[in-house]
Short mmCIF file of C-alpha atoms in Angstrom, two decimals:
data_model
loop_
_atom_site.label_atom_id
_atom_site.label_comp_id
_atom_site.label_asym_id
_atom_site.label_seq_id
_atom_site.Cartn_x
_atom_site.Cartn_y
_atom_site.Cartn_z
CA UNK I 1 107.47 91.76 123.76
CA UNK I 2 106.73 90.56 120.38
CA UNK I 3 109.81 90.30 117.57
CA UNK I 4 108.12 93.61 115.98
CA UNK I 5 107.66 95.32 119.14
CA UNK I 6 111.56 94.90 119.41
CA UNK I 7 112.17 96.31 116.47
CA UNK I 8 110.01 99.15 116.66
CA UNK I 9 111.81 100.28 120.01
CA UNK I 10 114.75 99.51 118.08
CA UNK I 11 114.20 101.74 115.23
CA UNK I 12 112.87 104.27 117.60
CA UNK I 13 116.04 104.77 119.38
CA UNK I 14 117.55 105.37 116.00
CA UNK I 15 118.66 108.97 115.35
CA UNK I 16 116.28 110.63 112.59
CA UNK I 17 113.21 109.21 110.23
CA UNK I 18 112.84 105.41 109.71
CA UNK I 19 110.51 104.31 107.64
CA UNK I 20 109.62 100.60 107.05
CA UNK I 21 106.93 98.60 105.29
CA UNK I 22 107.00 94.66 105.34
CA UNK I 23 105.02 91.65 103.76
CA UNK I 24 103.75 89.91 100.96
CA UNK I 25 102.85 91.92 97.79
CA UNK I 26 99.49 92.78 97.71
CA UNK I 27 98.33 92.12 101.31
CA UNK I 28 98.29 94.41 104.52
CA UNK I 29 102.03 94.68 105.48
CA UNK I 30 103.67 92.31 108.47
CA UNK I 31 104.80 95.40 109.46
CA UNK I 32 105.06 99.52 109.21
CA UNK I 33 106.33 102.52 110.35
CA UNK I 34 106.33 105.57 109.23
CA UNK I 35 105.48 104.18 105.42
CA UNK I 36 104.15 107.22 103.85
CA UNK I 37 106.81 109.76 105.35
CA UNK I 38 109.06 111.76 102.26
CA UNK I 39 112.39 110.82 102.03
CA UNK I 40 115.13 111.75 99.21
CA UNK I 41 115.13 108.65 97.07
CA UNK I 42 118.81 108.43 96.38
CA UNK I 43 119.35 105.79 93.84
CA UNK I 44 116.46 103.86 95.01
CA UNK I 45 114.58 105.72 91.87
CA UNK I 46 117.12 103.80 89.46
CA UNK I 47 113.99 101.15 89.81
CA UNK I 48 111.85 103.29 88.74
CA UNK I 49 113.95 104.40 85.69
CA UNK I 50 114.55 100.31 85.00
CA UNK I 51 110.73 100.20 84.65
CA UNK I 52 110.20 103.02 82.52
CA UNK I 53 113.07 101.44 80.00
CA UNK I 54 111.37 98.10 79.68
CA UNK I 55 107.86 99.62 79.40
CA UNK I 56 109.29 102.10 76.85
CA UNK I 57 111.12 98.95 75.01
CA UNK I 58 108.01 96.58 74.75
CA UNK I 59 105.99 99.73 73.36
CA UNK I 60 108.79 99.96 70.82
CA UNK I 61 110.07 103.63 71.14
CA UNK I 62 113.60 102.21 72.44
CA UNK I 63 115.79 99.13 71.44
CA UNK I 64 117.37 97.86 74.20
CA UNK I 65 120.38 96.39 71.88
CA UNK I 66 121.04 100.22 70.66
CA UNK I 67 123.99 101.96 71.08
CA UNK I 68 123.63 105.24 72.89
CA UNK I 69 126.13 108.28 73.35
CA UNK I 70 128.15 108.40 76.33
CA UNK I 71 128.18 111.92 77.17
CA UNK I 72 128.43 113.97 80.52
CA UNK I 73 126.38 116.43 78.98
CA UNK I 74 122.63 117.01 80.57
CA UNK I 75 119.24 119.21 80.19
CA UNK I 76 118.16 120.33 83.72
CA UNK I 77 114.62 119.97 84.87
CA UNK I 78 114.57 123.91 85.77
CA UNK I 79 115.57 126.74 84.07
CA UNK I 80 114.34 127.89 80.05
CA UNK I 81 115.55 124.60 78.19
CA UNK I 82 118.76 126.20 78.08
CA UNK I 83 120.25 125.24 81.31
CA UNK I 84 122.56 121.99 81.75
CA UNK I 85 124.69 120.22 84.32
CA UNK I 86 126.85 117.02 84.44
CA UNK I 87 127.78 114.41 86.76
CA UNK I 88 130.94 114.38 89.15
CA UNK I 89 132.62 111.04 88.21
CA UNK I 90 134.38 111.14 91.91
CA UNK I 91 130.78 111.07 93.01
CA UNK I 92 129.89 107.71 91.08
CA UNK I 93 130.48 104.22 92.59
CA UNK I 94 130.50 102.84 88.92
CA UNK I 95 133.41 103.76 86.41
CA UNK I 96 133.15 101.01 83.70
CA UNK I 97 130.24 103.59 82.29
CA UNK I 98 132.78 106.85 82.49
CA UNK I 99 135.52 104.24 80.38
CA UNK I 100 132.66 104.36 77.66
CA UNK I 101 132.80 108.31 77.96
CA UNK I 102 132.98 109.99 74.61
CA UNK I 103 132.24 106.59 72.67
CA UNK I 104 128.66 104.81 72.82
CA UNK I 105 127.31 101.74 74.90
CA UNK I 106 124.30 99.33 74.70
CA UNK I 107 121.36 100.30 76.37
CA UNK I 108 120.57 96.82 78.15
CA UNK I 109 123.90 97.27 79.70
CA UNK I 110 123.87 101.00 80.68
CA UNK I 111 120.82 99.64 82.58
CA UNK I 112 122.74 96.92 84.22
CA UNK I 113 125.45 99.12 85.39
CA UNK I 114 122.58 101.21 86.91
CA UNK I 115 121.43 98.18 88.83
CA UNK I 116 124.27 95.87 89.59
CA UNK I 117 126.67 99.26 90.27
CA UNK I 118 124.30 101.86 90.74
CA UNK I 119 125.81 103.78 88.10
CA UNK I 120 124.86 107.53 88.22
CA UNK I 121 126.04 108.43 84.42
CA UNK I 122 124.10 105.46 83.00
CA UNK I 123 120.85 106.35 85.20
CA UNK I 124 121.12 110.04 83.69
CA UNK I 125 121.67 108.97 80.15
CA UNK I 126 118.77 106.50 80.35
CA UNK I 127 116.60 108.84 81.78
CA UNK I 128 117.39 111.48 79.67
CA UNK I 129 116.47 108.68 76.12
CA UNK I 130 112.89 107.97 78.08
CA UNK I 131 111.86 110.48 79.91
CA UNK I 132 110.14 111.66 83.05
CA UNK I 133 106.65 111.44 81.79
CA UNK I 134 107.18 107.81 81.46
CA UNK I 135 109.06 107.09 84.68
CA UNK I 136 105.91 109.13 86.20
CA UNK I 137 103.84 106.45 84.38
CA UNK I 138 105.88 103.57 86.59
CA UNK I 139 104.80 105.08 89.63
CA UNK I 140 101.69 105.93 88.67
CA UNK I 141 100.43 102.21 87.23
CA UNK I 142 102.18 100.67 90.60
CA UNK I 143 100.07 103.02 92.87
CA UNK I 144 102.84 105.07 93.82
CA UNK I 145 101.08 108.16 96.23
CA UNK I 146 103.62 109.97 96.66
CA UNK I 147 107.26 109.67 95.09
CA UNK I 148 108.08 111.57 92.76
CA UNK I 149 111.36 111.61 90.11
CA UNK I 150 111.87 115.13 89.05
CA UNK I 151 115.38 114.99 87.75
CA UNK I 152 118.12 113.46 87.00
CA UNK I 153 121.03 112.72 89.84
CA UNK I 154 123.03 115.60 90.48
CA UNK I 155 120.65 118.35 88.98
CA UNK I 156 121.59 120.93 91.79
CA UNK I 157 120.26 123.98 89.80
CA UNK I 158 116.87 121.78 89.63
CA UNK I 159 117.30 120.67 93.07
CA UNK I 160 117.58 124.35 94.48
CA UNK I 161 114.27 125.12 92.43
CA UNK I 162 112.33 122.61 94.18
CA UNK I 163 112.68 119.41 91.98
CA UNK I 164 113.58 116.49 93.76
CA UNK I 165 113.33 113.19 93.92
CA UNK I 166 111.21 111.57 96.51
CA UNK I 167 110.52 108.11 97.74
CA UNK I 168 108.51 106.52 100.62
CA UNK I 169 108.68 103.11 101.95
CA UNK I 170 105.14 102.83 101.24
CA UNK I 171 105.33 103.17 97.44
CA UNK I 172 108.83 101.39 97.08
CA UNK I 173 106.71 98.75 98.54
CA UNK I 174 104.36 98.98 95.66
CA UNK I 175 106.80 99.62 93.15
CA UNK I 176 108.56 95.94 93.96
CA UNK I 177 105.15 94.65 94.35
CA UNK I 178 104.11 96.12 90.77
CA UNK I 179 106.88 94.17 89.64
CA UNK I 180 106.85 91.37 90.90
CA UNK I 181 102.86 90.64 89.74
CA UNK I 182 103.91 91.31 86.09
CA UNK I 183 102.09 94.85 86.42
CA UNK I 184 104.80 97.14 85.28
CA UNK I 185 105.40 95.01 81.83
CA UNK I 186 104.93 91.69 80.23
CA UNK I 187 106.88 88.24 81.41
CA UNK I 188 109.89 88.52 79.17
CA UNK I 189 110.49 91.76 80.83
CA UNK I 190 109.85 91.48 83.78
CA UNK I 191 111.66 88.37 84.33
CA UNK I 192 114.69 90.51 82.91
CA UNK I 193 114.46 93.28 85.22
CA UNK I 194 114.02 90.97 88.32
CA UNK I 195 117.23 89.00 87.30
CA UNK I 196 118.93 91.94 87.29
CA UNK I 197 117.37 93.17 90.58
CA UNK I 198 119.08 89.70 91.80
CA UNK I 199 122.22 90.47 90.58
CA UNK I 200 122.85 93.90 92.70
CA UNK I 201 126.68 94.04 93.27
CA UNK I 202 125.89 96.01 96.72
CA UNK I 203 124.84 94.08 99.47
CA UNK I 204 125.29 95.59 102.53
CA UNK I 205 121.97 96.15 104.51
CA UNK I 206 118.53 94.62 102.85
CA UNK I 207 121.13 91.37 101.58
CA UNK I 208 123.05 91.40 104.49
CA UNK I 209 119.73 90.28 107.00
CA UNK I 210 119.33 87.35 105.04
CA UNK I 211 120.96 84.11 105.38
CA UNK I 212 123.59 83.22 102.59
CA UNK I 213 122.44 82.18 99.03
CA UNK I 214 118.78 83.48 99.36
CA UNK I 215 117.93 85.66 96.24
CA UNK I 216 116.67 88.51 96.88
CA UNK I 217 116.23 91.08 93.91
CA UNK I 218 116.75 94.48 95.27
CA UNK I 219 117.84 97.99 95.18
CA UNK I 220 119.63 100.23 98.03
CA UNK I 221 120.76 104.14 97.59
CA UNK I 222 122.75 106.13 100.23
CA UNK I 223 123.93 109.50 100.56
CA UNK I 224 125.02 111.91 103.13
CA UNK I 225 122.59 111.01 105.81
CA UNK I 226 120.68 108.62 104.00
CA UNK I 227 120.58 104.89 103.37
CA UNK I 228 117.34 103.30 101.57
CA UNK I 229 116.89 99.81 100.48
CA UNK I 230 113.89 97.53 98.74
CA UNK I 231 113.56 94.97 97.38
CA UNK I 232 111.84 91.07 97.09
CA UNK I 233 112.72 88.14 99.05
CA UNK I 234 112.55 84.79 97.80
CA UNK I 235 112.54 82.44 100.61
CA UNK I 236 112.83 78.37 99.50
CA UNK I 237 110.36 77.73 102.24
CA UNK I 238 107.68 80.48 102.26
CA UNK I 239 105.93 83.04 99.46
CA UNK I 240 108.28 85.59 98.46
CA UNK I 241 107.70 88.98 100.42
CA UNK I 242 108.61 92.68 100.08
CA UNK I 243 110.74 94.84 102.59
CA UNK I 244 111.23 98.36 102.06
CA UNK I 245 113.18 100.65 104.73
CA UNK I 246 114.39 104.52 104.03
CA UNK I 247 116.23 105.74 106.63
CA UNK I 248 117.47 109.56 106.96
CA UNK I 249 119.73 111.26 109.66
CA UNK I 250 121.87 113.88 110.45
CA UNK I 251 124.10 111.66 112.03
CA UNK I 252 126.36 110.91 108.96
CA UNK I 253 126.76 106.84 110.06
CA UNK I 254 126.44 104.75 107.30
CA UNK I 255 127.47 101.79 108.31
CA UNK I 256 125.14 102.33 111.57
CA UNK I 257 122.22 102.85 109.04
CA UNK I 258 122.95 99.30 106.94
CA UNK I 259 123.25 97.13 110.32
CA UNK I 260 119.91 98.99 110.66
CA UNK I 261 118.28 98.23 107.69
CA UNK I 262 119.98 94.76 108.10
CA UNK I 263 118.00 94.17 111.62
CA UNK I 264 114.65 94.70 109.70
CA UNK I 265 114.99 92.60 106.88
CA UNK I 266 116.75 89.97 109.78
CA UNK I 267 113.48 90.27 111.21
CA UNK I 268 111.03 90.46 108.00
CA UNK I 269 112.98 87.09 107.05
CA UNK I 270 111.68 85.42 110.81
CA UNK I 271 108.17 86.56 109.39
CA UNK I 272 108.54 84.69 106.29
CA UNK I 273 106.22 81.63 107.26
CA UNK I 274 103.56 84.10 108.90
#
């Protein structure tokens, strides 16, 4: 049995959907399974938001050294224009952001605490200065099929009415691949974004398949039942590659889910020289 035929009967004896796509940007994946299937993005479409802020920057409709309003104060994607929600700051993993509440903050580092912490108060008041018609560009331009970013995190009454945010492994795939080539923005930028990629605070599953000191510039998202990650691999040895895995259950096992999405990128890493 070969290394991927392992995995596969490893990820099919996992409880729920597990998707996976594998290789080197721009080729025919390694590996996949499942790569086009829907899955609620989590924070995995903070990348997606990072893009549309450096695209927006480089056109010059935002400054990245600006100060913007921190407010818990947001327009939902249904509704008349009148309708508005806020974030639970119990629900955030990041609180440096919500110490900043009421006074203002830089944009280049609201977008690193949506990275490095996966901050869900910086992600909504970034999103909320460019817009989903721009983030909707992002996946467009990378070749995105299918995921979509409706709304912001924690936009129930938008959520209930149908507008949600959707990833695939598939176009995560592309997404890191779009960046990676330099297609999302030019090399200043995209140098930026990838550094910051590298400097992800949580490094549980995708990270925790690879051996010690390897960069890898990626982003994960979990939630009940969920646990996504993506990202590039830079091996010293080989051409840098792409894994994306989504995985989502109703067995609420998170830490199950990460030593599964750490098997995969154990075994994408094997693949490297291929």
């Amino acid at each position: 049995m070969t290394r991927w035929e392992q995995l596969g009967a490893a990820l099919d004896a996992a409880p729920g959907t597990v998707s996976v796509w594998a290789g080197r940007p721009g080729a025919p994946p390694w590996y996949a399974r499942l790569p086009d299937a829907p899955h609620a993005a989590a924070s995995t479409m903070k990348v997606a938001v990072l893009a549309a802020l450096y695209r927006a920057a480089e056109a010059g409709v935002v400054d990245l050294d600006a100060r913007l309003p921190v407010r818990n104060d947001f327009l939902s994607a249904a509704g008349d224009g009148e309708l508005r929600y806020a974030n639970d700051r119990e629900y955030d993993d990041e609180h440096e952001v919500w110490d900043r509440l009421g006074g203002t903050a830089p944009v280049r580092w609201l977008a690193r605490r949506m990275i490095v912490r996966s901050s869900n108060l910086a992600t909504n008041l970034l999103l909320a200065r460019v817009g989903k018609a721009v983030v909707a560009e992002v996946w467009r331009v990378a070749g995105a099929t299918r995921s979509v970013t409706a709304r912001g995190i924690e936009d129930y009454a938008a959520r209930d009415a149908g507008l949600d945010n959707v990833v695939t492994a598939a176009d995560l795939a592309v997404l890191f691949a779009a960046l990676y080539d330099g297609a999302l923005a030019g090399p200043v930028a995209t140098a930026e974004m990838l550094d910051l990629l590298a400097a992800q605070e949580w490094r549980v599953d995708l990270a925790a398949g690879l051996p010690a000191g390897v960069r890898v510039a990626h982003k994960n998202g979990w939630m009940t039942g969920v646990r996504h990650s993506a990202g590039i691999v830079y091996p010293q040895d080989a051409p840098p590659y792409v894994v994306a895995v989504c995985t989502t259950s109703d067995a609420d096992d998170d830490g199950a889910a990460c030593r599964l999405v750490a098997e995969v990128s154990a075994a994408a890493w094997q693949e490297r020289a291929g």
